[in-house]
Short mmCIF file of C-alpha atoms in Angstrom, two decimals:
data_model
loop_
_atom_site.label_atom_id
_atom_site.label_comp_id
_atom_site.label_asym_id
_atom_site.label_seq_id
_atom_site.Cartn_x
_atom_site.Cartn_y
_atom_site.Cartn_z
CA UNK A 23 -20.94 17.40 38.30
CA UNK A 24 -17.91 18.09 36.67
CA UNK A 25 -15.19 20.73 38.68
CA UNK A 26 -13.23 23.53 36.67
CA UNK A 27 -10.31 21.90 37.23
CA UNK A 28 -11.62 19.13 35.00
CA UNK A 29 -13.33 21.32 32.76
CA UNK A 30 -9.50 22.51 32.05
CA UNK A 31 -8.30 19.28 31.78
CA UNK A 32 -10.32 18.36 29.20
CA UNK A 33 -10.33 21.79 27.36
CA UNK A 34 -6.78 21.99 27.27
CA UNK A 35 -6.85 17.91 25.92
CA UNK A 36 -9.30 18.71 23.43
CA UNK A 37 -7.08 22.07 22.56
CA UNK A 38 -4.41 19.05 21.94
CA UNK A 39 -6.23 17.09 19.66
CA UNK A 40 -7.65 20.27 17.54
CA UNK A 41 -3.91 20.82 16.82
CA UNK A 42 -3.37 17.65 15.90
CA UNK A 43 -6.39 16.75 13.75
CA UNK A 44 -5.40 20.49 11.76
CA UNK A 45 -1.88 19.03 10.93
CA UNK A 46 -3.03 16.50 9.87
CA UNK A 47 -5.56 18.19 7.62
CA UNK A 48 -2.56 20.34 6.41
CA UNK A 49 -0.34 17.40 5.27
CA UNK A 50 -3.56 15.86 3.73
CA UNK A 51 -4.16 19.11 1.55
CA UNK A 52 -0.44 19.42 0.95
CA UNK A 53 -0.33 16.00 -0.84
#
């Protein structure tokens, strides 16, 4: 079973990667 200290580990991870994957998307679109 997974803790709420892990489930805001990985929410705050995934929270990293969402930003990521979006600027990406924006300097995709930009070109």
């Amino acid at each position: 079973m997974l803790r709420p200290f892990n489930l805001q580990g990985i929410e705050s991870k995934t929270k990293k990667h969402l930003s990521w994957f979006y600027g990406f998307l924006e300097s995709v679109i930009e070109q």
